[in-house]
Tab-separated table of C-alpha atoms in Angstrom:
chain	number	residue	atom	x	y	z
A	1	MET	CA	12.029	-22.820	-23.232
A	2	ALA	CA	12.793	-19.385	-24.661
A	3	TYR	CA	12.107	-18.730	-28.339
A	4	TYR	CA	14.026	-16.256	-30.489
A	5	TYR	CA	11.995	-14.310	-33.060
A	6	PRO	CA	14.267	-13.326	-35.988
A	7	GLU	CA	11.847	-10.695	-37.327
A	8	PRO	CA	12.834	-7.052	-36.701
A	9	SER	CA	11.139	-5.398	-33.747
A	10	ARG	CA	9.068	-2.236	-34.133
A	11	THR	CA	8.182	0.666	-31.860
A	12	PHE	CA	5.186	2.978	-32.004
A	13	SER	CA	7.355	5.933	-32.982
A	14	GLU	CA	8.168	4.210	-36.296
A	15	TYR	CA	4.561	4.534	-37.448
A	16	LEU	CA	3.032	7.812	-38.583
A	17	LEU	CA	-0.513	8.626	-39.698
A	18	VAL	CA	-0.543	10.389	-43.047
A	19	PRO	CA	-3.221	13.127	-43.123
A	20	GLY	CA	-5.978	12.672	-45.690
A	21	TYR	CA	-8.359	15.044	-47.413
A	22	THR	CA	-10.834	16.854	-45.137
A	23	SER	CA	-14.284	16.932	-46.729
A	24	PRO	CA	-17.380	18.838	-45.571
A	25	ASP	CA	-18.545	15.629	-43.874
A	26	CYS	CA	-15.511	15.593	-41.563
A	27	ILE	CA	-17.150	17.271	-38.581
A	28	PRO	CA	-17.345	16.158	-34.930
A	29	ALA	CA	-21.089	15.499	-35.164
A	30	ASN	CA	-20.418	12.751	-37.720
A	31	VAL	CA	-17.823	10.923	-35.631
A	32	ASN	CA	-19.081	7.568	-34.353
A	33	LEU	CA	-16.968	5.853	-31.691
A	34	ARG	CA	-19.430	3.017	-31.071
A	35	THR	CA	-17.375	-0.099	-30.346
A	36	PRO	CA	-18.359	-3.778	-30.030
A	37	LEU	CA	-17.315	-5.204	-26.670
A	38	THR	CA	-18.315	-8.778	-27.460
A	39	LYS	CA	-17.777	-10.717	-30.662
A	40	PHE	CA	-20.646	-11.338	-33.051
A	41	ARG	CA	-21.205	-13.579	-36.016
A	42	LYS	CA	-20.825	-12.396	-39.573
A	43	GLY	CA	-24.136	-11.075	-40.812
A	44	GLU	CA	-25.399	-10.027	-37.391
A	45	GLU	CA	-26.111	-6.310	-37.233
A	46	GLU	CA	-25.168	-5.746	-33.596
A	47	PRO	CA	-23.132	-7.587	-30.961
A	48	ALA	CA	-24.713	-8.399	-27.615
A	49	ILE	CA	-22.849	-5.527	-25.949
A	50	SER	CA	-21.565	-2.354	-27.577
A	51	LEU	CA	-19.966	0.713	-26.024
A	52	ASN	CA	-20.459	4.278	-27.180
A	53	ILE	CA	-16.806	5.120	-26.543
A	54	PRO	CA	-13.874	2.665	-26.788
A	55	MET	CA	-12.931	2.875	-23.119
A	56	VAL	CA	-12.746	0.050	-20.559
A	57	SER	CA	-11.227	0.395	-17.102
A	58	ALA	CA	-8.762	-2.114	-15.678
A	59	ILE	CA	-9.740	-4.840	-13.213
A	60	MET	CA	-7.766	-3.235	-10.390
A	61	GLN	CA	-8.697	-2.393	-6.820
A	62	SER	CA	-7.188	1.076	-7.160
A	63	VAL	CA	-9.085	1.749	-10.394
A	64	SER	CA	-12.449	0.068	-10.887
A	65	GLY	CA	-14.806	0.650	-7.993
A	66	THR	CA	-18.467	1.617	-8.047
A	67	ASP	CA	-17.794	5.334	-8.493
A	68	LEU	CA	-15.727	4.860	-11.645
A	69	ALA	CA	-18.137	2.216	-12.961
A	70	ILE	CA	-21.018	4.679	-12.729
A	71	ALA	CA	-19.010	7.601	-14.116
A	72	LEU	CA	-17.625	5.615	-17.058
A	73	ALA	CA	-21.028	4.130	-17.937
A	74	LYS	CA	-22.442	7.662	-18.015
A	75	GLU	CA	-19.856	8.577	-20.644
A	76	GLY	CA	-20.431	5.454	-22.751
A	77	GLY	CA	-17.703	3.069	-21.531
A	78	ILE	CA	-17.630	0.224	-19.033
A	79	SER	CA	-15.725	-0.749	-15.896
A	80	PHE	CA	-14.820	-4.202	-14.664
A	81	ILE	CA	-15.202	-4.433	-10.888
A	82	TYR	CA	-12.098	-5.981	-9.350
A	83	GLY	CA	-12.250	-9.594	-8.198
A	84	SER	CA	-9.503	-9.382	-5.565
A	85	GLN	CA	-12.114	-9.201	-2.816
A	86	SER	CA	-14.719	-11.477	-1.302
A	87	ILE	CA	-17.479	-12.827	-3.528
A	88	GLU	CA	-20.096	-11.038	-1.424
A	89	ASP	CA	-18.342	-7.667	-1.664
A	90	GLU	CA	-17.821	-7.882	-5.421
A	91	ALA	CA	-21.441	-8.900	-5.994
A	92	ALA	CA	-22.576	-6.013	-3.783
A	93	MET	CA	-20.543	-3.552	-5.859
A	94	VAL	CA	-22.070	-4.884	-9.071
A	95	ALA	CA	-25.557	-4.632	-7.568
A	96	LYS	CA	-24.882	-1.056	-6.473
A	97	VAL	CA	-23.932	-0.014	-10.004
A	98	LYS	CA	-26.954	-1.788	-11.497
A	99	GLY	CA	-29.255	-0.144	-8.971
A	100	TYR	CA	-27.828	3.355	-9.283
A	101	LYS	CA	-29.543	4.266	-12.539
A	102	ALA	CA	-32.591	2.652	-13.992
A	103	GLY	CA	-35.783	3.598	-15.692
A	104	PHE	CA	-37.653	1.419	-13.192
A	105	VAL	CA	-35.842	1.331	-9.846
A	106	VAL	CA	-36.444	-1.356	-7.235
A	107	SER	CA	-36.719	0.505	-3.941
A	108	ASP	CA	-33.794	-0.090	-1.596
A	109	SER	CA	-35.156	2.189	1.150
A	110	ASN	CA	-38.233	0.688	2.782
A	111	LEU	CA	-39.894	0.879	6.191
A	112	ARG	CA	-43.079	-0.205	7.944
A	113	PRO	CA	-45.658	2.309	9.230
A	114	ASP	CA	-44.717	1.455	12.829
A	115	ASN	CA	-41.094	2.473	12.291
A	116	THR	CA	-40.015	5.834	13.677
A	117	LEU	CA	-38.423	9.058	12.511
A	118	ALA	CA	-35.172	7.740	13.978
A	119	ASP	CA	-35.407	4.801	11.566
A	120	VAL	CA	-36.019	7.211	8.681
A	121	LEU	CA	-32.953	9.288	9.519
A	122	ALA	CA	-30.793	6.185	9.929
A	123	LEU	CA	-31.953	4.790	6.571
A	124	VAL	CA	-31.311	8.075	4.770
A	125	GLU	CA	-27.821	8.136	6.270
A	126	GLU	CA	-27.176	4.514	5.277
A	127	LYS	CA	-28.561	4.553	1.731
A	128	GLY	CA	-28.130	8.188	0.747
A	129	HIS	CA	-31.649	8.314	-0.707
A	130	SER	CA	-34.370	10.686	0.476
A	131	THR	CA	-37.374	8.755	-0.895
A	132	ILE	CA	-38.513	5.926	1.380
A	133	ALA	CA	-41.337	3.539	0.562
A	134	VAL	CA	-43.661	2.599	3.410
A	135	THR	CA	-45.025	-0.911	2.887
A	136	ASP	CA	-47.002	-3.275	5.082
A	137	ASP	CA	-43.995	-5.513	5.674
A	138	GLY	CA	-41.143	-3.056	5.136
A	139	THR	CA	-39.907	-4.752	1.952
A	140	ALA	CA	-39.418	-3.494	-1.592
A	141	ASN	CA	-42.396	-5.496	-2.846
A	142	GLY	CA	-44.781	-5.157	0.074
A	143	LYS	CA	-48.188	-3.512	-0.204
A	144	LEU	CA	-47.606	0.218	-0.621
A	145	LEU	CA	-49.087	2.323	2.197
A	146	GLY	CA	-47.289	5.610	1.664
A	147	VAL	CA	-44.031	7.413	0.958
A	148	VAL	CA	-41.692	9.480	3.114
A	149	THR	CA	-39.482	12.207	1.639
A	150	GLY	CA	-37.593	15.117	3.138
A	151	ARG	CA	-40.723	17.241	2.796
A	152	ASP	CA	-42.658	15.063	5.242
A	153	TYR	CA	-40.673	15.803	8.388
A	154	ARG	CA	-38.676	18.499	10.165
A	155	VAL	CA	-36.175	17.162	12.641
A	156	SER	CA	-36.099	20.421	14.625
A	157	ARG	CA	-39.855	20.277	15.299
A	158	MET	CA	-40.384	16.555	15.814
A	159	THR	CA	-39.251	13.867	18.208
A	160	THR	CA	-37.352	10.934	16.777
A	161	ASN	CA	-39.816	8.406	18.218
A	162	GLU	CA	-42.753	9.638	16.110
A	163	LYS	CA	-44.274	6.868	14.018
A	164	VAL	CA	-43.842	6.883	10.253
A	165	ALA	CA	-47.605	6.401	9.873
A	166	ASP	CA	-48.170	9.818	11.484
A	167	PHE	CA	-46.130	11.898	9.034
A	168	MET	CA	-45.813	9.903	5.800
A	169	THR	CA	-47.704	10.897	2.660
A	170	PRO	CA	-50.421	8.204	2.553
A	171	LEU	CA	-51.248	6.173	-0.535
A	172	GLU	CA	-54.513	8.014	-1.215
A	173	LYS	CA	-52.584	11.268	-1.656
A	174	LEU	CA	-49.957	9.776	-3.977
A	175	VAL	CA	-49.939	9.691	-7.758
A	176	THR	CA	-49.164	6.114	-8.783
A	177	ALA	CA	-49.129	4.100	-12.000
A	178	PRO	CA	-49.853	0.427	-12.799
A	179	ASP	CA	-47.059	-2.023	-13.566
A	180	THR	CA	-48.078	-2.069	-17.238
A	181	THR	CA	-46.954	1.557	-17.637
A	182	SER	CA	-44.131	2.182	-20.114
A	183	LEU	CA	-41.132	4.299	-19.155
A	184	LYS	CA	-42.185	7.052	-21.562
A	185	VAL	CA	-45.681	7.234	-20.085
A	186	ALA	CA	-44.235	7.162	-16.558
A	187	ASN	CA	-42.007	10.128	-17.351
A	188	ASP	CA	-44.980	11.963	-18.877
A	189	ILE	CA	-46.955	11.400	-15.658
A	190	ILE	CA	-44.042	12.758	-13.622
A	191	TRP	CA	-43.829	15.907	-15.721
A	192	ASP	CA	-47.593	16.463	-15.976
A	193	ASN	CA	-48.019	16.168	-12.195
A	194	LYS	CA	-44.772	17.937	-11.229
A	195	LEU	CA	-43.545	14.900	-9.296
A	196	ASN	CA	-40.064	13.917	-8.183
A	197	SER	CA	-40.930	10.214	-8.078
A	198	LEU	CA	-43.674	7.912	-9.298
A	199	PRO	CA	-44.452	4.616	-7.519
A	200	ILE	CA	-45.317	1.742	-9.850
A	201	ILE	CA	-47.704	-0.782	-8.262
A	202	ASP	CA	-49.325	-4.034	-9.361
A	203	ALA	CA	-53.028	-4.920	-9.382
A	204	GLU	CA	-52.900	-5.991	-5.718
A	205	GLY	CA	-51.270	-2.734	-4.636
A	206	HIS	CA	-47.783	-4.133	-4.111
A	207	LEU	CA	-44.869	-1.839	-4.867
A	208	CYS	CA	-42.912	-2.847	-7.963
A	209	TYR	CA	-40.653	0.106	-8.791
A	210	PHE	CA	-40.067	3.818	-8.580
A	211	VAL	CA	-39.463	6.082	-11.564
A	212	PHE	CA	-37.526	9.246	-10.686
A	213	ARG	CA	-37.471	12.647	-12.360
A	214	LYS	CA	-33.724	12.948	-11.759
A	215	ASP	CA	-33.050	9.836	-13.862
A	216	TYR	CA	-34.728	11.452	-16.872
A	217	SER	CA	-32.693	14.627	-16.355
A	218	GLN	CA	-29.448	12.666	-15.971
A	219	HIS	CA	-30.106	10.830	-19.230
A	220	LYS	CA	-30.531	14.145	-21.030
A	221	ASP	CA	-27.203	15.311	-19.587
A	222	ASN	CA	-25.476	12.030	-20.568
A	223	PRO	CA	-26.778	11.004	-24.008
A	224	GLN	CA	-23.884	8.560	-24.533
A	225	GLU	CA	-24.560	6.492	-21.402
A	226	VAL	CA	-24.638	2.716	-21.895
A	227	LEU	CA	-27.725	0.946	-20.557
A	228	ASP	CA	-29.151	-2.554	-20.529
A	229	SER	CA	-32.682	-3.490	-21.605
A	230	GLU	CA	-34.006	-2.367	-18.211
A	231	LYS	CA	-32.318	1.051	-18.495
A	232	ARG	CA	-29.620	0.176	-15.948
A	233	TYR	CA	-25.945	1.041	-16.353
A	234	LEU	CA	-23.719	-1.636	-17.861
A	235	VAL	CA	-20.994	-3.048	-15.624
A	236	GLY	CA	-18.477	-5.872	-15.897
A	237	ALA	CA	-16.649	-7.891	-13.265
A	238	GLY	CA	-13.381	-9.745	-12.961
A	239	ILE	CA	-13.246	-13.417	-11.993
A	240	ASN	CA	-10.423	-15.872	-11.327
A	241	THR	CA	-9.831	-19.543	-12.105
A	242	LEU	CA	-10.103	-20.683	-8.476
A	243	ASP	CA	-13.510	-19.858	-6.984
A	244	TYR	CA	-15.384	-19.296	-10.254
A	245	LYS	CA	-18.039	-21.917	-9.426
A	246	GLU	CA	-19.172	-19.758	-6.515
A	247	ARG	CA	-18.236	-16.282	-7.788
A	248	VAL	CA	-19.846	-16.424	-11.228
A	249	PRO	CA	-23.370	-17.324	-10.007
A	250	ALA	CA	-23.211	-14.566	-7.383
A	251	LEU	CA	-22.197	-11.977	-9.986
A	252	VAL	CA	-24.857	-13.138	-12.436
A	253	GLU	CA	-27.462	-12.893	-9.680
A	254	ALA	CA	-26.260	-9.343	-8.955
A	255	GLY	CA	-26.898	-8.407	-12.592
A	256	VAL	CA	-23.411	-8.291	-14.108
A	257	ASP	CA	-23.398	-7.726	-17.879
A	258	VAL	CA	-20.037	-9.239	-18.820
A	259	LEU	CA	-17.249	-11.159	-17.080
A	260	CYS	CA	-13.509	-11.166	-17.664
A	261	ILE	CA	-11.036	-13.737	-16.392
A	262	ASP	CA	-8.403	-11.668	-14.627
A	263	SER	CA	-5.083	-13.409	-15.258
A	264	SER	CA	-1.629	-12.554	-16.566
A	265	GLU	CA	-1.564	-15.725	-18.680
A	266	GLY	CA	-4.524	-16.830	-20.754
A	267	TYR	CA	-2.911	-19.813	-22.457
A	268	SER	CA	-3.816	-22.294	-19.704
A	269	CYS	CA	-6.104	-25.222	-18.998
A	270	TRP	CA	-7.489	-23.334	-15.985
A	271	GLN	CA	-9.037	-20.636	-18.128
A	272	LYS	CA	-10.558	-23.252	-20.412
A	273	MET	CA	-12.099	-24.997	-17.403
A	274	THR	CA	-13.555	-21.699	-16.218
A	275	ILE	CA	-15.064	-20.901	-19.609
A	276	ASP	CA	-16.404	-24.453	-19.980
A	277	PHE	CA	-18.171	-24.121	-16.629
A	278	ILE	CA	-19.793	-20.842	-17.666
A	279	ARG	CA	-20.890	-22.208	-21.040
A	280	GLU	CA	-22.311	-25.412	-19.524
A	281	LYS	CA	-24.257	-23.521	-16.848
A	282	TYR	CA	-25.378	-20.424	-18.767
A	283	GLY	CA	-24.864	-21.169	-22.442
A	284	ASP	CA	-24.155	-17.999	-24.398
A	285	THR	CA	-26.280	-15.773	-22.163
A	286	VAL	CA	-23.311	-14.830	-19.968
A	287	LYS	CA	-20.613	-12.984	-21.876
A	288	VAL	CA	-17.033	-13.669	-20.822
A	289	GLY	CA	-13.592	-12.568	-21.950
A	290	ALA	CA	-10.303	-14.371	-21.348
A	291	GLY	CA	-6.606	-13.593	-21.573
A	292	ASN	CA	-3.954	-12.363	-21.686
A	293	VAL	CA	-2.569	-13.922	-24.875
A	294	VAL	CA	0.419	-12.847	-26.959
A	295	ASP	CA	0.087	-14.901	-30.147
A	296	ARG	CA	-2.547	-16.618	-32.269
A	297	GLU	CA	-1.906	-20.053	-30.790
A	298	GLY	CA	-2.440	-18.813	-27.241
């Protein structure tokens, strides 16, 4: 049933900002646009998630993909990956954003020593990364045997069936660091040894992470970037009230920082059921927003 509001309507053009006094403190360097994204209790100093600029991108296929999510996080905002796609595809997009920038990066380009140059070229084409870890089992956490970069091979002077073991830089020639190394110390090692990457290995010699010189440089170029506790970009994701029992766990596993129920009407039992599921399964560790609402009751 329609409801008539007797109060007069207003438009934005009816409101004007009256200029105030400009003091010596009114300079750009003193402007702080830090904005809480999630609510927090009175007395708490910081919310769970804050942005450095008050900008969030819409949960739309034509807007919030991985490229915008990375670009906006660099500037201090956050994107919400659109949920109008398969669960697997949305989770993959979240994982791509989380893996793009990190202080300690889990290697996504890995081969065995018996792989060939053809495998190297195919992996570089697929992943877009030039640093490939060579492990005993070809996984990101296998025992590190060496590293292949663009400096280890020349396509014009080699055959594509040459074994990785024959041209990789072997472990004994690499500078590595133990898994107890802090990010600051890792960056110092990179600079002191003029490295582009530093493998981080555990006591048994298994690869844990890489630390890259370019990540340090990118942080200096983007001081407002928003990062999680592991120095990865923040990213959100949209969910619906239909397949949330399958979609939410997949997104959480992918590393999503915050969820938002993507709906034109928030005043519904379906949104409450979705939130109840998240709270029962994850407590307050998974942050979620709901909406849209147009009045206090809704």
